[in-house]
Tab-separated table of C-alpha atoms in Angstrom:
chain	number	residue	atom	x	y	z
A	11	UNK	CA	29.930	245.749	246.488
A	12	UNK	CA	31.077	246.427	242.957
A	13	UNK	CA	32.909	249.173	241.627
A	14	UNK	CA	34.800	249.900	238.402
A	15	UNK	CA	37.187	252.902	238.102
A	16	UNK	CA	38.473	254.191	234.880
A	17	UNK	CA	39.985	258.131	234.116
A	18	UNK	CA	37.123	260.082	232.782
A	19	UNK	CA	38.851	261.627	229.823
A	20	UNK	CA	42.421	261.238	228.125
A	21	UNK	CA	43.872	263.209	225.487
A	22	UNK	CA	46.741	261.978	222.950
A	23	UNK	CA	48.496	262.712	219.706
A	24	UNK	CA	47.928	260.901	216.591
A	25	UNK	CA	51.047	258.176	216.032
A	26	UNK	CA	51.558	258.158	219.985
A	27	UNK	CA	50.878	255.351	222.219
A	28	UNK	CA	48.065	255.531	225.370
A	29	UNK	CA	47.578	253.229	228.253
A	30	UNK	CA	43.991	253.457	229.536
A	31	UNK	CA	43.782	251.788	232.806
A	32	UNK	CA	41.067	250.075	235.037
A	33	UNK	CA	40.696	248.862	238.439
A	34	UNK	CA	37.777	247.057	239.453
A	35	UNK	CA	36.095	245.536	242.645
A	36	UNK	CA	33.604	242.486	241.861
A	37	UNK	CA	31.957	240.451	244.082
A	38	UNK	CA	33.219	237.447	241.618
A	39	UNK	CA	35.253	237.361	238.548
A	40	UNK	CA	35.802	235.124	235.259
A	41	UNK	CA	37.289	237.527	232.859
A	42	UNK	CA	37.522	241.112	231.756
A	43	UNK	CA	36.095	242.643	228.326
A	44	UNK	CA	37.018	245.976	226.831
A	45	UNK	CA	34.640	247.828	224.268
A	46	UNK	CA	35.205	250.709	222.144
A	47	UNK	CA	32.188	253.066	221.717
A	48	UNK	CA	32.131	255.899	219.182
A	49	UNK	CA	30.024	258.643	220.137
A	50	UNK	CA	26.489	257.784	218.882
A	51	UNK	CA	26.837	254.410	218.293
A	52	UNK	CA	26.593	251.071	220.306
A	53	UNK	CA	29.679	249.731	222.024
A	54	UNK	CA	31.613	247.141	219.862
A	55	UNK	CA	33.996	244.329	221.255
A	56	UNK	CA	37.832	245.061	221.411
A	57	UNK	CA	39.385	242.148	223.956
A	58	UNK	CA	38.736	239.882	226.339
A	59	UNK	CA	41.355	238.567	229.195
A	60	UNK	CA	40.905	235.714	231.424
A	61	UNK	CA	44.381	235.152	232.529
A	62	UNK	CA	46.989	236.932	233.581
A	63	UNK	CA	49.287	239.009	231.117
A	64	UNK	CA	48.890	240.646	227.966
A	65	UNK	CA	46.730	239.866	224.866
A	66	UNK	CA	47.903	241.664	221.722
A	67	UNK	CA	45.563	242.217	218.857
A	68	UNK	CA	46.950	244.362	216.043
A	69	UNK	CA	47.329	247.955	217.115
A	70	UNK	CA	45.351	246.934	220.561
A	71	UNK	CA	46.592	245.377	223.593
A	72	UNK	CA	45.017	244.322	226.830
A	73	UNK	CA	46.578	243.447	230.259
A	74	UNK	CA	45.168	241.493	233.035
A	75	UNK	CA	46.285	241.152	236.701
A	76	UNK	CA	43.482	239.297	238.409
A	77	UNK	CA	45.519	239.619	241.863
A	78	UNK	CA	45.708	243.193	241.790
A	79	UNK	CA	42.050	243.638	240.276
A	80	UNK	CA	43.860	245.827	237.684
A	81	UNK	CA	43.446	245.772	233.615
A	82	UNK	CA	44.902	248.338	231.225
A	83	UNK	CA	44.048	249.027	227.471
A	84	UNK	CA	47.037	249.584	225.047
A	85	UNK	CA	46.443	251.643	221.968
A	86	UNK	CA	49.514	251.940	219.582
A	87	UNK	CA	49.916	254.063	216.558
A	88	UNK	CA	46.880	256.396	217.349
A	89	UNK	CA	44.651	257.293	214.533
A	90	UNK	CA	42.158	259.932	214.706
A	91	UNK	CA	39.240	257.243	214.184
A	92	UNK	CA	40.648	256.145	217.651
A	93	UNK	CA	38.780	259.172	219.407
A	94	UNK	CA	36.079	257.085	221.134
A	95	UNK	CA	34.901	255.940	224.811
A	96	UNK	CA	36.791	252.970	225.883
A	97	UNK	CA	34.793	250.714	228.560
A	98	UNK	CA	35.936	248.043	231.068
A	99	UNK	CA	33.615	245.341	231.701
A	100	UNK	CA	34.334	242.787	234.161
A	101	UNK	CA	32.355	239.828	234.198
A	102	UNK	CA	31.199	239.700	237.869
A	103	UNK	CA	30.870	235.672	238.171
A	104	UNK	CA	28.046	234.012	239.998
A	105	UNK	CA	25.091	232.324	238.699
A	106	UNK	CA	24.251	234.777	235.833
A	107	UNK	CA	27.891	236.217	235.235
A	108	UNK	CA	26.854	239.583	234.087
A	109	UNK	CA	29.089	241.936	232.780
A	110	UNK	CA	29.659	245.020	234.944
A	111	UNK	CA	30.596	248.369	233.064
A	112	UNK	CA	32.579	251.196	234.164
A	113	UNK	CA	31.580	254.640	233.249
A	114	UNK	CA	34.383	254.526	230.548
A	115	UNK	CA	37.294	256.687	229.243
A	116	UNK	CA	36.711	259.286	226.578
A	117	UNK	CA	39.840	259.203	224.431
A	118	UNK	CA	40.308	262.459	222.236
A	119	UNK	CA	42.913	261.868	219.387
A	120	UNK	CA	44.560	265.093	218.424
A	121	UNK	CA	46.388	265.920	215.141
B	5	UNK	CA	26.695	238.825	209.697
B	6	UNK	CA	25.384	238.826	213.151
B	7	UNK	CA	22.898	241.358	214.238
B	8	UNK	CA	20.842	242.838	217.138
B	9	UNK	CA	18.530	245.258	215.860
B	10	UNK	CA	16.250	247.983	217.671
B	11	UNK	CA	13.215	249.188	216.494
B	12	UNK	CA	13.624	252.690	216.450
B	13	UNK	CA	16.832	254.949	216.519
B	14	UNK	CA	14.724	258.169	217.837
B	15	UNK	CA	11.626	258.019	219.635
B	16	UNK	CA	9.657	261.074	221.549
B	17	UNK	CA	6.896	260.173	223.803
B	18	UNK	CA	4.739	262.380	226.101
B	19	UNK	CA	5.024	262.005	230.015
B	20	UNK	CA	2.421	259.330	231.013
B	21	UNK	CA	2.338	257.438	227.661
B	22	UNK	CA	3.089	253.758	227.523
B	23	UNK	CA	6.500	252.859	225.559
B	24	UNK	CA	7.516	249.919	223.736
B	25	UNK	CA	11.299	249.298	222.900
B	26	UNK	CA	11.757	246.265	220.890
B	27	UNK	CA	14.959	244.403	220.611
B	28	UNK	CA	15.423	241.169	218.098
B	29	UNK	CA	18.643	239.172	217.924
B	30	UNK	CA	19.529	236.531	215.142
B	31	UNK	CA	22.195	234.714	216.774
B	32	UNK	CA	20.198	232.422	218.861
B	33	UNK	CA	21.324	233.664	221.865
B	34	UNK	CA	19.991	232.603	225.344
B	35	UNK	CA	20.952	235.860	227.183
B	36	UNK	CA	19.493	239.342	226.209
B	37	UNK	CA	19.854	242.571	228.252
B	38	UNK	CA	18.528	246.433	228.199
B	39	UNK	CA	20.667	248.987	229.384
B	40	UNK	CA	20.314	252.706	229.662
B	41	UNK	CA	23.239	255.058	229.021
B	42	UNK	CA	23.387	258.691	230.602
B	43	UNK	CA	26.360	261.060	230.547
B	44	UNK	CA	28.910	260.530	233.529
B	45	UNK	CA	26.744	257.051	234.611
B	46	UNK	CA	27.884	254.924	231.977
B	47	UNK	CA	25.846	251.703	230.969
B	48	UNK	CA	23.311	250.633	233.926
B	49	UNK	CA	21.684	247.034	233.638
B	50	UNK	CA	18.206	247.626	233.672
B	51	UNK	CA	16.640	244.226	233.180
B	52	UNK	CA	18.051	240.960	231.695
B	53	UNK	CA	16.760	237.623	230.451
B	54	UNK	CA	18.538	234.058	230.147
B	55	UNK	CA	15.857	232.124	228.604
B	56	UNK	CA	12.365	232.642	227.215
B	57	UNK	CA	9.827	233.741	229.767
B	58	UNK	CA	12.262	234.168	232.170
B	59	UNK	CA	13.673	237.626	233.568
B	60	UNK	CA	15.963	239.098	236.011
B	61	UNK	CA	16.130	242.621	237.568
B	62	UNK	CA	19.277	244.611	236.973
B	63	UNK	CA	20.435	247.622	238.652
B	64	UNK	CA	17.589	250.154	237.957
B	65	UNK	CA	14.471	248.252	237.282
B	66	UNK	CA	12.070	250.941	238.712
B	67	UNK	CA	9.704	251.956	236.092
B	68	UNK	CA	10.277	249.622	233.885
B	69	UNK	CA	9.190	245.994	232.933
B	70	UNK	CA	10.174	243.560	230.027
B	71	UNK	CA	8.750	240.358	228.003
B	72	UNK	CA	10.649	237.680	226.425
B	73	UNK	CA	7.824	235.735	224.894
B	74	UNK	CA	10.313	234.510	222.163
B	75	UNK	CA	13.994	233.633	222.170
B	76	UNK	CA	14.667	236.218	219.855
B	77	UNK	CA	12.823	238.976	220.925
B	78	UNK	CA	13.155	241.011	224.034
B	79	UNK	CA	10.845	243.881	224.709
B	80	UNK	CA	11.363	246.724	227.224
B	81	UNK	CA	8.118	248.763	228.392
B	82	UNK	CA	7.985	251.858	230.290
B	83	UNK	CA	4.405	251.645	231.906
B	84	UNK	CA	4.166	255.078	232.374
B	85	UNK	CA	6.930	257.577	230.789
B	86	UNK	CA	8.272	259.781	232.928
B	87	UNK	CA	10.841	262.915	232.060
B	88	UNK	CA	13.766	261.084	234.153
B	89	UNK	CA	13.483	258.162	231.602
B	90	UNK	CA	14.723	260.346	228.639
B	91	UNK	CA	18.117	258.571	227.823
B	92	UNK	CA	19.865	256.252	225.268
B	93	UNK	CA	18.603	252.543	225.547
B	94	UNK	CA	21.016	249.789	224.368
B	95	UNK	CA	19.683	246.136	223.817
B	96	UNK	CA	22.548	243.553	224.139
B	97	UNK	CA	22.798	239.517	223.637
B	98	UNK	CA	25.315	236.982	224.432
B	99	UNK	CA	25.230	233.152	224.517
B	100	UNK	CA	25.529	231.046	227.731
B	101	UNK	CA	28.826	230.000	226.574
B	102	UNK	CA	30.676	232.974	226.019
B	103	UNK	CA	29.920	236.392	227.611
B	104	UNK	CA	30.555	238.735	224.855
B	105	UNK	CA	27.828	240.932	224.201
B	106	UNK	CA	26.524	241.978	220.973
B	107	UNK	CA	24.934	245.428	221.317
B	108	UNK	CA	22.017	247.083	219.070
B	109	UNK	CA	22.286	250.285	217.430
B	110	UNK	CA	20.274	252.115	220.412
B	111	UNK	CA	17.332	254.139	220.820
B	112	UNK	CA	17.608	257.640	221.806
B	113	UNK	CA	13.819	258.194	223.659
B	114	UNK	CA	13.123	261.686	224.774
B	115	UNK	CA	9.998	262.432	227.343
B	116	UNK	CA	8.272	265.665	227.240
């Protein structure tokens, strides 16, 4: 089967660092996306990992371990505007290679 | 600026009505998707299409149908709306060469 596991909620302080973990089991796998979704808005692309290791993009970094079925999103120098849901979405592989979305982690950044 | 647009941001319908949700993308993408999003359940795929006139069922197709007559347009149809179809509906598109999905702003549908 296919399963995505992320924490439901997290809280962090402005200026701090937070790591959002995602474990996945999919019947196929090509890569993994992270999306950010503010309340009432559409998801927007944050990062994409194909190879093992860390991809850094400004304050946001994403890590992938294909052998462990594990990824994390690292947010540094947290700002209030980072309060949002973060969705882990592995590519399921196969002919259609759809994204499989987790339920998301709701991050609350406090002053 | 790339764009996916949806016909309505908010929609209120009565039980039993036929409902059309329209999605248009301007990126010449082959793939288009319809999701619904409910609290605690995340994004669930209803239907997707990888070409004009082609469609595939997603995880929760019951009670829905779709139409793709033109490459840029993908419609979701609720043949007879029910209260359990009250939800946020999100359309997305992607190219065949790269799987990043671009989302529309969403339609919040309420069925009374």
